[in-house]
Amino acid sequence: VNKELGTIDYVHDVNGKKNSVRKHCVLRIHPETEKGRLILQIGTSDAVRALKATQTAIKDIDAVDLNMCCPKYFSVHSGMGVALTRKPEIASDIIKTLRRNLNIPVSCKIRMLDEESGKQIEQMMNDRAKGKKKKKKRKRQNTDNGTYLSPSKLPAALRDTREFIRNMEAAGACAVAVHMRTASERRKQRAHLETDSLKFLSESVKIPFIVNGDVFTRDDLKRVREILP
């Protein structure tokens, strides 16, 4: 309890120089303003660890969301983030474990699935298994420009995405959010917010379907709401 700020702080010790130890705050909650509306999103590749992590904060959160969306190397090579979309059995097990042991809603967020992105994800995971490390760059630069999904491959990507979100619904997810880009796409590539694409996915499940990606203005929001009332 942080009496000075009126917050609940989750901290852990971090080793510093000369055997010094400092407190690092990983989560700060303001009960008065966040009570009843705080969702904890976690990155994990293991059901038991996911449960333990959530139970640690269970008194201060109202729901938990499983991150199956992050396409970055640090997440994917450890089997987290978008890597879970290549391991639906593990993703399902995590959701089932959380639902079975918790009394709060469990949701998940994914990206659109496509075979080309999937191969890149599996390559990262294989590199990890073989003990390969990503080479460090001397200068920080953004070379991650992304690769746009070919329009001809969109129908297959939507079908694969539909199958996955149905699996998550069957596992017990209370809601599913879809970032309407593939793992290979970045902000430079526009999100796939076509009317047919959104309806195809939203009508595939009975649980709440949440859209993410390129909704920046009130007009953007209005258009999406008209598609998904």
mmCIF file of C-alpha atoms in Angstrom:
data_model
loop_
_atom_site.group_PDB
_atom_site.id
_atom_site.type_symbol
_atom_site.label_atom_id
_atom_site.label_comp_id
_atom_site.label_asym_id
_atom_site.label_seq_id
_atom_site.Cartn_x
_atom_site.Cartn_y
_atom_site.Cartn_z
ATOM 1 C CA VAL A 1 0.000 0.000 0.000
ATOM 2 C CA ASN A 2 1.481 3.329 -1.099
ATOM 3 C CA LYS A 3 -0.043 5.734 1.431
ATOM 4 C CA GLU A 4 1.576 8.779 -0.157
ATOM 5 C CA LEU A 5 -0.066 8.219 -3.551
ATOM 6 C CA GLY A 6 -3.096 6.296 -2.376
ATOM 7 C CA THR A 7 -2.230 3.384 -4.674
ATOM 8 C CA ILE A 8 -1.606 -0.343 -4.558
ATOM 9 C CA ASP A 9 1.921 -1.004 -5.861
ATOM 10 C CA TYR A 10 3.233 -4.371 -7.004
ATOM 11 C CA VAL A 11 7.030 -4.310 -6.699
ATOM 12 C CA HIS A 12 9.961 -6.662 -6.871
ATOM 13 C CA ASP A 13 13.625 -6.364 -5.968
ATOM 14 C CA VAL A 14 16.110 -5.636 -8.742
ATOM 15 C CA ASN A 15 19.824 -6.163 -8.214
ATOM 16 C CA GLY A 16 21.891 -3.065 -8.953
ATOM 17 C CA LYS A 17 25.559 -2.183 -8.965
ATOM 18 C CA LYS A 18 27.789 -3.017 -5.992
ATOM 19 C CA ASN A 19 25.276 -5.515 -4.606
ATOM 20 C CA SER A 20 22.642 -2.820 -4.165
ATOM 21 C CA VAL A 21 18.956 -3.679 -4.370
ATOM 22 C CA ARG A 22 16.221 -1.339 -5.530
ATOM 23 C CA LYS A 23 12.465 -1.683 -5.697
ATOM 24 C CA HIS A 24 10.953 -1.817 -9.182
ATOM 25 C CA CYS A 25 7.228 -1.093 -9.552
ATOM 26 C CA VAL A 26 5.660 -3.346 -12.194
ATOM 27 C CA LEU A 27 2.019 -2.475 -11.544
ATOM 28 C CA ARG A 28 0.423 0.535 -9.853
ATOM 29 C CA ILE A 29 -3.319 0.590 -9.212
ATOM 30 C CA HIS A 30 -5.472 3.474 -8.009
ATOM 31 C CA PRO A 31 -8.443 1.735 -6.343
ATOM 32 C CA GLU A 32 -10.719 4.772 -6.234
ATOM 33 C CA THR A 33 -10.662 5.345 -9.995
ATOM 34 C CA GLU A 34 -9.990 1.836 -11.319
ATOM 35 C CA LYS A 35 -12.188 -0.331 -9.130
ATOM 36 C CA GLY A 36 -14.595 -2.341 -11.267
ATOM 37 C CA ARG A 37 -12.894 -1.570 -14.578
ATOM 38 C CA LEU A 38 -9.323 -2.855 -14.369
ATOM 39 C CA ILE A 39 -8.278 -5.687 -16.690
ATOM 40 C CA LEU A 40 -4.836 -7.192 -16.196
ATOM 41 C CA GLN A 41 -3.246 -8.328 -19.456
ATOM 42 C CA ILE A 42 -0.549 -10.955 -19.150
ATOM 43 C CA GLY A 43 1.978 -12.452 -21.530
ATOM 44 C CA THR A 44 2.596 -16.125 -20.889
ATOM 45 C CA SER A 45 3.196 -19.494 -22.511
ATOM 46 C CA ASP A 46 2.332 -21.641 -19.520
ATOM 47 C CA ALA A 47 -1.030 -22.213 -17.825
ATOM 48 C CA VAL A 48 0.364 -22.734 -14.319
ATOM 49 C CA ARG A 49 2.474 -19.558 -14.393
ATOM 50 C CA ALA A 50 -0.456 -17.621 -15.842
ATOM 51 C CA LEU A 51 -2.654 -18.747 -12.959
ATOM 52 C CA LYS A 52 -0.050 -17.898 -10.317
ATOM 53 C CA ALA A 53 0.545 -14.456 -11.820
ATOM 54 C CA THR A 54 -3.160 -13.684 -11.907
ATOM 55 C CA GLN A 55 -3.761 -14.981 -8.388
ATOM 56 C CA THR A 56 -1.057 -12.614 -7.136
ATOM 57 C CA ALA A 57 -3.157 -9.614 -8.186
ATOM 58 C CA ILE A 58 -6.613 -11.166 -7.968
ATOM 59 C CA LYS A 59 -7.796 -8.889 -5.126
ATOM 60 C CA ASP A 60 -7.117 -5.763 -7.151
ATOM 61 C CA ILE A 61 -8.277 -6.670 -10.666
ATOM 62 C CA ASP A 62 -11.653 -7.296 -12.276
ATOM 63 C CA ALA A 63 -10.690 -9.465 -15.269
ATOM 64 C CA VAL A 64 -7.648 -10.957 -16.957
ATOM 65 C CA ASP A 65 -6.719 -10.844 -20.639
ATOM 66 C CA LEU A 66 -4.307 -13.207 -22.366
ATOM 67 C CA ASN A 67 -1.925 -11.483 -24.799
ATOM 68 C CA MET A 68 -1.745 -13.571 -27.981
ATOM 69 C CA CYS A 69 -1.059 -10.501 -30.062
ATOM 70 C CA CYS A 70 2.525 -9.278 -29.529
ATOM 71 C CA PRO A 71 4.647 -10.066 -32.637
ATOM 72 C CA LYS A 72 7.985 -8.898 -31.221
ATOM 73 C CA TYR A 73 10.939 -11.272 -30.989
ATOM 74 C CA PHE A 74 11.338 -11.067 -27.193
ATOM 75 C CA SER A 75 7.795 -12.353 -26.803
ATOM 76 C CA VAL A 76 7.507 -14.811 -29.684
ATOM 77 C CA HIS A 77 10.785 -16.656 -29.167
ATOM 78 C CA SER A 78 9.614 -17.580 -25.652
ATOM 79 C CA GLY A 79 6.315 -18.949 -26.922
ATOM 80 C CA MET A 80 4.297 -15.938 -25.770
ATOM 81 C CA GLY A 81 2.270 -13.361 -27.656
ATOM 82 C CA VAL A 82 1.356 -14.235 -31.209
ATOM 83 C CA ALA A 83 3.299 -17.515 -30.883
ATOM 84 C CA LEU A 84 0.268 -18.896 -29.055
ATOM 85 C CA THR A 85 -1.749 -18.671 -32.258
ATOM 86 C CA ARG A 86 0.534 -21.427 -33.594
ATOM 87 C CA LYS A 87 -0.126 -23.512 -30.483
ATOM 88 C CA PRO A 88 -3.922 -23.475 -30.070
ATOM 89 C CA GLU A 89 -3.789 -26.407 -27.657
ATOM 90 C CA ILE A 90 -1.579 -24.399 -25.264
ATOM 91 C CA ALA A 91 -3.690 -21.266 -25.692
ATOM 92 C CA SER A 92 -6.838 -23.266 -24.926
ATOM 93 C CA ASP A 93 -5.225 -24.869 -21.893
ATOM 94 C CA ILE A 94 -4.297 -21.480 -20.434
ATOM 95 C CA ILE A 95 -7.825 -20.128 -20.837
ATOM 96 C CA LYS A 96 -9.392 -23.300 -19.428
ATOM 97 C CA THR A 97 -7.047 -23.238 -16.432
ATOM 98 C CA LEU A 98 -7.813 -19.601 -15.657
ATOM 99 C CA ARG A 99 -11.574 -20.070 -16.026
ATOM 100 C CA ARG A 100 -11.535 -23.202 -13.895
ATOM 101 C CA ASN A 101 -9.678 -21.585 -10.997
ATOM 102 C CA LEU A 102 -10.785 -17.942 -11.057
ATOM 103 C CA ASN A 103 -14.092 -16.176 -10.499
ATOM 104 C CA ILE A 104 -13.344 -13.272 -12.865
ATOM 105 C CA PRO A 105 -13.817 -12.983 -16.655
ATOM 106 C CA VAL A 106 -11.025 -14.224 -18.925
ATOM 107 C CA SER A 107 -10.536 -12.778 -22.396
ATOM 108 C CA CYS A 108 -7.841 -12.872 -25.061
ATOM 109 C CA LYS A 109 -6.426 -10.674 -27.794
ATOM 110 C CA ILE A 110 -4.981 -12.044 -31.030
ATOM 111 C CA ARG A 111 -3.848 -10.930 -34.463
ATOM 112 C CA MET A 112 -5.181 -12.221 -37.744
ATOM 113 C CA LEU A 113 -3.666 -15.548 -38.699
ATOM 114 C CA ASP A 114 -2.028 -16.304 -42.018
ATOM 115 C CA GLU A 115 0.302 -19.042 -43.131
ATOM 116 C CA GLU A 116 3.228 -16.835 -44.159
ATOM 117 C CA SER A 117 3.306 -15.056 -40.806
ATOM 118 C CA GLY A 118 2.972 -18.420 -39.110
ATOM 119 C CA LYS A 119 6.133 -19.710 -40.749
ATOM 120 C CA GLN A 120 8.066 -16.686 -39.494
ATOM 121 C CA ILE A 121 6.743 -17.232 -35.991
ATOM 122 C CA GLU A 122 7.751 -20.879 -36.011
ATOM 123 C CA GLN A 123 11.232 -19.932 -37.233
ATOM 124 C CA MET A 124 11.681 -17.662 -34.194
ATOM 125 C CA MET A 125 10.521 -20.445 -31.906
ATOM 126 C CA ASN A 126 12.860 -22.958 -33.561
ATOM 127 C CA ASP A 127 15.790 -20.582 -33.155
ATOM 128 C CA ARG A 128 15.028 -20.447 -29.448
ATOM 129 C CA ALA A 129 14.885 -24.237 -29.215
ATOM 130 C CA LYS A 130 18.266 -24.509 -30.948
ATOM 131 C CA GLY A 131 19.802 -21.959 -28.619
ATOM 132 C CA LYS A 132 20.248 -19.261 -31.245
ATOM 133 C CA LYS A 133 20.218 -15.651 -30.104
ATOM 134 C CA LYS A 134 19.094 -12.639 -32.014
ATOM 135 C CA LYS A 135 22.063 -10.515 -33.010
ATOM 136 C CA LYS A 136 22.247 -7.196 -31.233
ATOM 137 C CA LYS A 137 22.396 -4.120 -33.419
ATOM 138 C CA ARG A 138 25.045 -1.541 -32.697
ATOM 139 C CA LYS A 139 22.756 1.375 -33.429
ATOM 140 C CA ARG A 140 19.090 1.538 -32.602
ATOM 141 C CA GLN A 141 17.126 1.733 -35.816
ATOM 142 C CA ASN A 142 13.704 0.751 -37.008
ATOM 143 C CA THR A 143 14.046 -1.862 -39.723
ATOM 144 C CA ASP A 144 10.753 -3.558 -38.936
ATOM 145 C CA ASN A 145 8.695 -2.220 -41.819
ATOM 146 C CA GLY A 146 6.335 -5.151 -42.029
ATOM 147 C CA THR A 147 4.938 -7.132 -44.950
ATOM 148 C CA TYR A 148 1.413 -6.463 -46.192
ATOM 149 C CA LEU A 149 -0.927 -9.393 -46.606
ATOM 150 C CA SER A 150 -1.773 -10.002 -50.236
ATOM 151 C CA PRO A 151 -5.507 -9.422 -50.928
ATOM 152 C CA SER A 152 -5.649 -12.859 -52.538
ATOM 153 C CA LYS A 153 -4.636 -14.421 -49.199
ATOM 154 C CA LEU A 154 -7.165 -12.493 -47.114
ATOM 155 C CA PRO A 155 -9.985 -15.096 -47.351
ATOM 156 C CA ALA A 156 -7.693 -17.865 -46.069
ATOM 157 C CA ALA A 157 -6.434 -15.626 -43.273
ATOM 158 C CA LEU A 158 -9.991 -14.853 -42.207
ATOM 159 C CA ARG A 159 -10.924 -18.541 -42.186
ATOM 160 C CA ASP A 160 -7.885 -19.422 -40.059
ATOM 161 C CA THR A 161 -8.670 -16.558 -37.690
ATOM 162 C CA ARG A 162 -12.297 -17.651 -37.417
ATOM 163 C CA GLU A 163 -11.256 -21.188 -36.491
ATOM 164 C CA PHE A 164 -8.903 -19.931 -33.809
ATOM 165 C CA ILE A 165 -11.336 -17.551 -32.121
ATOM 166 C CA ARG A 166 -13.967 -20.287 -32.116
ATOM 167 C CA ASN A 167 -11.475 -22.518 -30.302
ATOM 168 C CA MET A 168 -10.895 -19.785 -27.712
ATOM 169 C CA GLU A 169 -14.633 -19.383 -27.249
ATOM 170 C CA ALA A 170 -14.982 -23.127 -26.740
ATOM 171 C CA ALA A 171 -12.148 -23.014 -24.182
ATOM 172 C CA GLY A 172 -14.126 -20.511 -22.135
ATOM 173 C CA ALA A 173 -12.993 -17.058 -23.248
ATOM 174 C CA CYS A 174 -15.557 -14.436 -22.214
ATOM 175 C CA ALA A 175 -14.538 -12.072 -25.037
ATOM 176 C CA VAL A 176 -12.056 -11.975 -27.891
ATOM 177 C CA ALA A 177 -10.257 -8.977 -29.354
ATOM 178 C CA VAL A 178 -8.697 -9.127 -32.809
ATOM 179 C CA HIS A 179 -6.022 -6.715 -33.961
ATOM 180 C CA MET A 180 -6.922 -6.653 -37.634
ATOM 181 C CA ARG A 181 -3.364 -7.139 -38.848
ATOM 182 C CA THR A 182 -1.264 -10.259 -39.250
ATOM 183 C CA ALA A 183 1.913 -10.885 -37.274
ATOM 184 C CA SER A 184 3.939 -9.726 -40.284
ATOM 185 C CA GLU A 185 2.136 -6.404 -40.594
ATOM 186 C CA ARG A 186 2.990 -3.200 -38.749
ATOM 187 C CA ARG A 187 1.510 0.272 -38.382
ATOM 188 C CA LYS A 188 2.615 1.212 -41.896
ATOM 189 C CA GLN A 189 0.214 -1.379 -43.283
ATOM 190 C CA ARG A 190 -3.418 -0.433 -42.789
ATOM 191 C CA ALA A 191 -5.583 -2.677 -40.669
ATOM 192 C CA HIS A 192 -8.110 -4.921 -42.424
ATOM 193 C CA LEU A 193 -11.258 -3.098 -41.366
ATOM 194 C CA GLU A 194 -13.269 -3.983 -44.431
ATOM 195 C CA THR A 195 -16.963 -4.457 -43.701
ATOM 196 C CA ASP A 196 -17.019 -8.045 -44.960
ATOM 197 C CA SER A 197 -13.960 -8.993 -42.891
ATOM 198 C CA LEU A 198 -15.359 -7.583 -39.663
ATOM 199 C CA LYS A 199 -18.758 -9.177 -40.146
ATOM 200 C CA PHE A 200 -17.211 -12.515 -41.071
ATOM 201 C CA LEU A 201 -15.276 -12.688 -37.800
ATOM 202 C CA SER A 202 -17.804 -11.095 -35.465
ATOM 203 C CA GLU A 203 -20.592 -13.387 -36.622
ATOM 204 C CA SER A 204 -18.370 -16.414 -36.007
ATOM 205 C CA VAL A 205 -18.661 -16.245 -32.215
ATOM 206 C CA LYS A 206 -21.397 -15.583 -29.674
ATOM 207 C CA ILE A 207 -19.107 -13.881 -27.143
ATOM 208 C CA PRO A 208 -18.250 -10.148 -27.436
ATOM 209 C CA PHE A 209 -16.003 -9.421 -30.407
ATOM 210 C CA ILE A 210 -13.645 -6.457 -29.922
ATOM 211 C CA VAL A 211 -12.025 -4.700 -32.889
ATOM 212 C CA ASN A 212 -8.548 -3.221 -32.658
ATOM 213 C CA GLY A 213 -6.363 -1.386 -35.155
ATOM 214 C CA ASP A 214 -6.567 2.004 -36.912
ATOM 215 C CA VAL A 215 -9.558 3.314 -34.985
ATOM 216 C CA PHE A 216 -8.234 6.819 -34.356
ATOM 217 C CA THR A 217 -11.153 9.226 -34.672
ATOM 218 C CA ARG A 218 -14.835 9.485 -33.828
ATOM 219 C CA ASP A 219 -15.633 8.859 -37.488
ATOM 220 C CA ASP A 220 -13.551 5.655 -37.401
ATOM 221 C CA LEU A 221 -15.385 4.537 -34.300
ATOM 222 C CA LYS A 222 -18.772 5.381 -35.776
ATOM 223 C CA ARG A 223 -18.053 3.350 -38.918
ATOM 224 C CA VAL A 224 -16.986 0.293 -36.935
ATOM 225 C CA ARG A 225 -20.032 0.558 -34.677
ATOM 226 C CA GLU A 226 -22.304 0.704 -37.709
ATOM 227 C CA ILE A 227 -20.738 -2.526 -38.956
ATOM 228 C CA LEU A 228 -20.810 -4.187 -35.543
ATOM 229 C CA PRO A 229 -23.857 -2.807 -33.670
#
